[in-house]
Amino acid sequence: MTELVLANWWLLVVALIVGIAVAWWIFVGNRKTKVDRSAKTDVLDEGAERAKRNQALIDKPSAEAGSVESKIAAAEAEPAPAPEPEPAPAPTPEPAAQAAPPVPSAAPSSGEDDLKRIKGVGPKLEKLLKELGISTYAQIASWSEADIDRIDAQLGNFQGRIRRDSWTEQAKFLAAGDVAGFEGKFGSL
């Protein structure tokens, strides 16, 4: 066997070179995408620019920190004034009318409804609605467009959910006890 290898070593070397060339052509030479080194440096420069801008925002002292430090320095520099006696509280006049009318309620059912059954209402939103005085399906079902606008403005991060999830339509089904109609239109409860 060694005599055969010694007699044909040049064929083995040629086969090895051909094998390397074929492997290079398959893995490297046949690429369809090429890497452009000049474009890559532009991207890196743009990223460095963004990083510098972000770092400047991070390093910038906040307005609150400056005001707190100045308050502390001012408090240390001045002696505390003697407390003055508090005057008797003046009676506050009662407002004639509230700024926002109360939420209309159409014959509220006994107690409170589980508002989480309405698609799009979770525990946090249910708590927020109850803080606004909304606790029944009948109340939601009787909302007018003006009521929807007024309540939607008070929902904070949940704004837009009332119309997007059709709460009034869902509440009409649930207030009427029409579970089959609700599930037919909005899916299972």
mmCIF file of C-alpha atoms in Angstrom:
data_model
loop_
_atom_site.group_PDB
_atom_site.id
_atom_site.type_symbol
_atom_site.label_atom_id
_atom_site.label_comp_id
_atom_site.label_asym_id
_atom_site.label_seq_id
_atom_site.Cartn_x
_atom_site.Cartn_y
_atom_site.Cartn_z
ATOM 1 C CA MET A 1 0.000 0.000 0.000
ATOM 2 C CA THR A 2 2.826 2.394 0.785
ATOM 3 C CA GLU A 3 4.432 1.570 -2.567
ATOM 4 C CA LEU A 4 1.183 2.506 -4.298
ATOM 5 C CA VAL A 5 1.016 5.848 -2.427
ATOM 6 C CA LEU A 6 4.691 6.608 -3.162
ATOM 7 C CA ALA A 7 4.214 5.832 -6.865
ATOM 8 C CA ASN A 8 1.071 8.000 -7.213
ATOM 9 C CA TRP A 9 1.631 10.799 -4.688
ATOM 10 C CA TRP A 10 1.314 13.464 -7.341
ATOM 11 C CA LEU A 11 -2.243 12.194 -8.150
ATOM 12 C CA LEU A 12 -3.194 12.519 -4.478
ATOM 13 C CA VAL A 13 -1.863 16.099 -4.361
ATOM 14 C CA VAL A 14 -3.832 17.032 -7.507
ATOM 15 C CA ALA A 15 -6.995 15.444 -6.061
ATOM 16 C CA LEU A 16 -6.495 17.413 -2.826
ATOM 17 C CA ILE A 17 -6.078 20.712 -4.733
ATOM 18 C CA VAL A 18 -9.172 20.000 -6.852
ATOM 19 C CA GLY A 19 -11.139 19.179 -3.687
ATOM 20 C CA ILE A 20 -10.107 22.460 -2.039
ATOM 21 C CA ALA A 21 -11.013 24.421 -5.193
ATOM 22 C CA VAL A 22 -14.466 22.795 -5.380
ATOM 23 C CA ALA A 23 -15.111 23.439 -1.681
ATOM 24 C CA TRP A 24 -14.074 27.103 -2.101
ATOM 25 C CA TRP A 25 -16.383 27.484 -5.099
ATOM 26 C CA ILE A 26 -19.333 25.951 -3.199
ATOM 27 C CA PHE A 27 -18.922 27.861 0.051
ATOM 28 C CA VAL A 28 -17.284 31.156 -0.925
ATOM 29 C CA GLY A 29 -17.106 31.766 -4.663
ATOM 30 C CA ASN A 30 -20.798 31.143 -5.345
ATOM 31 C CA ARG A 31 -22.160 33.835 -3.004
ATOM 32 C CA LYS A 32 -24.847 36.058 -4.450
ATOM 33 C CA THR A 33 -24.383 38.818 -1.892
ATOM 34 C CA LYS A 34 -21.167 40.711 -1.561
ATOM 35 C CA VAL A 35 -19.995 42.643 1.459
ATOM 36 C CA ASP A 36 -19.231 46.285 0.706
ATOM 37 C CA ARG A 37 -16.707 47.443 3.267
ATOM 38 C CA SER A 38 -17.246 51.171 2.619
ATOM 39 C CA ALA A 39 -20.990 50.959 3.369
ATOM 40 C CA LYS A 40 -20.265 49.108 6.598
ATOM 41 C CA THR A 41 -18.126 51.938 7.938
ATOM 42 C CA ASP A 42 -20.944 54.422 7.190
ATOM 43 C CA VAL A 43 -23.339 52.345 9.258
ATOM 44 C CA LEU A 44 -20.847 52.162 12.097
ATOM 45 C CA ASP A 45 -20.361 55.941 11.970
ATOM 46 C CA GLU A 46 -24.125 56.459 12.078
ATOM 47 C CA GLY A 47 -24.418 54.115 15.045
ATOM 48 C CA ALA A 48 -21.599 55.918 16.827
ATOM 49 C CA GLU A 49 -23.396 59.216 16.200
ATOM 50 C CA ARG A 50 -26.586 57.846 17.761
ATOM 51 C CA ALA A 51 -24.669 56.444 20.711
ATOM 52 C CA LYS A 52 -23.053 59.824 21.390
ATOM 53 C CA ARG A 53 -26.426 61.571 21.206
ATOM 54 C CA ASN A 54 -28.015 59.064 23.586
ATOM 55 C CA GLN A 55 -25.098 59.273 26.004
ATOM 56 C CA ALA A 56 -25.441 63.063 26.030
ATOM 57 C CA LEU A 57 -29.097 62.695 27.001
ATOM 58 C CA ILE A 58 -28.210 60.224 29.743
ATOM 59 C CA ASP A 59 -25.455 62.409 31.149
ATOM 60 C CA LYS A 60 -27.561 65.580 31.052
ATOM 61 C CA PRO A 61 -28.696 66.498 34.577
ATOM 62 C CA SER A 62 -32.446 66.354 34.899
ATOM 63 C CA ALA A 63 -34.497 69.385 35.823
ATOM 64 C CA GLU A 64 -35.763 67.637 38.958
ATOM 65 C CA ALA A 65 -32.273 66.780 40.185
ATOM 66 C CA GLY A 66 -31.139 70.385 39.834
ATOM 67 C CA SER A 67 -34.187 71.738 41.599
ATOM 68 C CA VAL A 68 -33.830 69.235 44.460
ATOM 69 C CA GLU A 69 -30.163 70.095 44.909
ATOM 70 C CA SER A 70 -30.933 73.816 44.866
ATOM 71 C CA LYS A 71 -33.736 73.332 47.409
ATOM 72 C CA ILE A 72 -31.394 71.427 49.722
ATOM 73 C CA ALA A 73 -28.725 74.102 49.422
ATOM 74 C CA ALA A 74 -31.298 76.848 50.047
ATOM 75 C CA ALA A 75 -32.689 74.998 53.068
ATOM 76 C CA GLU A 76 -29.216 74.634 54.581
ATOM 77 C CA ALA A 77 -28.391 78.319 53.988
ATOM 78 C CA GLU A 78 -31.568 79.798 55.512
ATOM 79 C CA PRO A 79 -32.782 79.253 59.060
ATOM 80 C CA ALA A 80 -36.241 77.755 59.315
ATOM 81 C CA PRO A 81 -38.938 80.439 59.840
ATOM 82 C CA ALA A 82 -41.173 80.195 62.873
ATOM 83 C CA PRO A 83 -44.463 78.502 62.067
ATOM 84 C CA GLU A 84 -47.443 80.816 61.776
ATOM 85 C CA PRO A 85 -50.752 79.890 63.320
ATOM 86 C CA GLU A 86 -53.184 78.511 60.772
ATOM 87 C CA PRO A 87 -56.292 80.599 60.146
ATOM 88 C CA ALA A 88 -59.669 78.948 60.497
ATOM 89 C CA PRO A 89 -60.706 77.361 57.222
ATOM 90 C CA ALA A 90 -63.197 79.410 55.264
ATOM 91 C CA PRO A 91 -66.346 77.590 54.216
ATOM 92 C CA THR A 92 -66.112 76.553 50.603
ATOM 93 C CA PRO A 93 -69.108 77.330 48.445
ATOM 94 C CA GLU A 94 -70.659 74.284 46.835
ATOM 95 C CA PRO A 95 -70.488 74.261 43.043
ATOM 96 C CA ALA A 96 -73.798 74.831 41.327
ATOM 97 C CA ALA A 97 -73.156 72.209 38.663
ATOM 98 C CA GLN A 98 -70.506 69.555 38.170
ATOM 99 C CA ALA A 99 -68.070 69.932 35.297
ATOM 100 C CA ALA A 100 -68.886 66.445 34.001
ATOM 101 C CA PRO A 101 -72.405 65.044 34.265
ATOM 102 C CA PRO A 102 -72.690 61.718 36.047
ATOM 103 C CA VAL A 103 -72.630 58.557 34.000
ATOM 104 C CA PRO A 104 -76.171 57.750 32.900
ATOM 105 C CA SER A 105 -77.502 54.566 34.352
ATOM 106 C CA ALA A 106 -80.361 52.676 32.827
ATOM 107 C CA ALA A 107 -81.977 50.746 35.661
ATOM 108 C CA PRO A 108 -78.856 49.239 37.224
ATOM 109 C CA SER A 109 -79.200 45.592 38.092
ATOM 110 C CA SER A 110 -78.725 44.445 41.628
ATOM 111 C CA GLY A 111 -75.113 44.872 42.672
ATOM 112 C CA GLU A 112 -72.245 45.024 40.255
ATOM 113 C CA ASP A 113 -71.626 43.109 37.040
ATOM 114 C CA ASP A 114 -68.377 41.375 36.144
ATOM 115 C CA LEU A 115 -67.135 43.941 33.630
ATOM 116 C CA LYS A 116 -64.221 41.648 32.698
ATOM 117 C CA ARG A 117 -66.685 39.614 30.621
ATOM 118 C CA ILE A 118 -66.604 42.442 28.079
ATOM 119 C CA LYS A 119 -63.877 41.721 25.517
ATOM 120 C CA GLY A 120 -61.055 44.230 26.030
ATOM 121 C CA VAL A 121 -61.716 44.846 29.734
ATOM 122 C CA GLY A 122 -59.194 43.339 32.122
ATOM 123 C CA PRO A 123 -58.732 43.665 35.889
ATOM 124 C CA LYS A 124 -56.996 47.056 35.739
ATOM 125 C CA LEU A 125 -59.556 48.520 33.379
ATOM 126 C CA GLU A 126 -62.418 47.112 35.444
ATOM 127 C CA LYS A 127 -60.971 48.788 38.539
ATOM 128 C CA LEU A 128 -60.623 52.085 36.662
ATOM 129 C CA LEU A 129 -64.217 51.879 35.416
ATOM 130 C CA LYS A 130 -65.505 51.205 38.924
ATOM 131 C CA GLU A 131 -63.540 54.218 40.186
ATOM 132 C CA LEU A 132 -65.399 56.246 37.544
ATOM 133 C CA GLY A 133 -68.707 54.910 38.912
ATOM 134 C CA ILE A 134 -69.367 52.379 36.158
ATOM 135 C CA SER A 135 -70.263 48.980 37.541
ATOM 136 C CA THR A 136 -73.042 47.493 35.389
ATOM 137 C CA TYR A 137 -73.550 46.408 31.807
ATOM 138 C CA ALA A 138 -76.679 48.561 31.606
ATOM 139 C CA GLN A 139 -74.642 51.700 32.280
ATOM 140 C CA ILE A 140 -72.238 50.903 29.455
ATOM 141 C CA ALA A 141 -75.048 49.873 27.105
ATOM 142 C CA SER A 142 -76.757 53.255 27.564
ATOM 143 C CA TRP A 143 -73.709 55.395 26.706
ATOM 144 C CA SER A 144 -74.180 58.031 24.027
ATOM 145 C CA GLU A 145 -71.362 59.204 21.759
ATOM 146 C CA ALA A 146 -70.747 62.142 24.125
ATOM 147 C CA ASP A 147 -70.537 59.760 27.102
ATOM 148 C CA ILE A 148 -68.073 57.554 25.210
ATOM 149 C CA ASP A 149 -65.886 60.581 24.394
ATOM 150 C CA ARG A 150 -65.969 61.836 27.994
ATOM 151 C CA ILE A 151 -65.184 58.453 29.571
ATOM 152 C CA ASP A 152 -62.606 57.558 26.926
ATOM 153 C CA ALA A 153 -60.695 60.725 27.799
ATOM 154 C CA GLN A 154 -60.436 59.483 31.409
ATOM 155 C CA LEU A 155 -59.078 56.017 30.535
ATOM 156 C CA GLY A 156 -55.427 57.080 30.173
ATOM 157 C CA ASN A 157 -53.444 54.318 28.433
ATOM 158 C CA PHE A 158 -56.669 52.524 27.543
ATOM 159 C CA GLN A 159 -58.067 55.320 25.351
ATOM 160 C CA GLY A 160 -59.772 54.125 22.191
ATOM 161 C CA ARG A 161 -60.753 50.729 23.593
ATOM 162 C CA ILE A 162 -64.440 51.586 23.943
ATOM 163 C CA ARG A 163 -65.043 52.014 20.220
ATOM 164 C CA ARG A 164 -62.373 49.586 19.022
ATOM 165 C CA ASP A 165 -63.795 46.698 21.085
ATOM 166 C CA SER A 166 -67.476 47.756 20.743
ATOM 167 C CA TRP A 167 -68.135 47.851 24.485
ATOM 168 C CA THR A 168 -71.623 49.320 24.172
ATOM 169 C CA GLU A 169 -72.735 46.582 21.786
ATOM 170 C CA GLN A 170 -71.214 43.879 23.993
ATOM 171 C CA ALA A 171 -72.820 45.407 27.080
ATOM 172 C CA LYS A 172 -76.262 45.414 25.390
ATOM 173 C CA PHE A 173 -76.019 41.646 24.868
ATOM 174 C CA LEU A 174 -74.756 41.037 28.415
ATOM 175 C CA ALA A 175 -77.303 43.373 30.045
ATOM 176 C CA ALA A 176 -80.109 41.560 28.218
ATOM 177 C CA GLY A 177 -78.662 38.189 29.237
ATOM 178 C CA ASP A 178 -78.304 37.162 25.568
ATOM 179 C CA VAL A 179 -75.218 34.968 25.952
ATOM 180 C CA ALA A 180 -75.879 33.121 22.674
ATOM 181 C CA GLY A 181 -76.076 36.398 20.736
ATOM 182 C CA PHE A 182 -72.939 37.667 22.455
ATOM 183 C CA GLU A 183 -70.978 34.508 21.687
ATOM 184 C CA GLY A 184 -72.268 34.502 18.101
ATOM 185 C CA LYS A 185 -70.890 37.987 17.484
ATOM 186 C CA PHE A 186 -67.891 38.315 19.859
ATOM 187 C CA GLY A 187 -66.805 34.738 20.596
ATOM 188 C CA SER A 188 -67.083 32.640 23.726
ATOM 189 C CA LEU A 189 -67.154 34.211 27.169
#
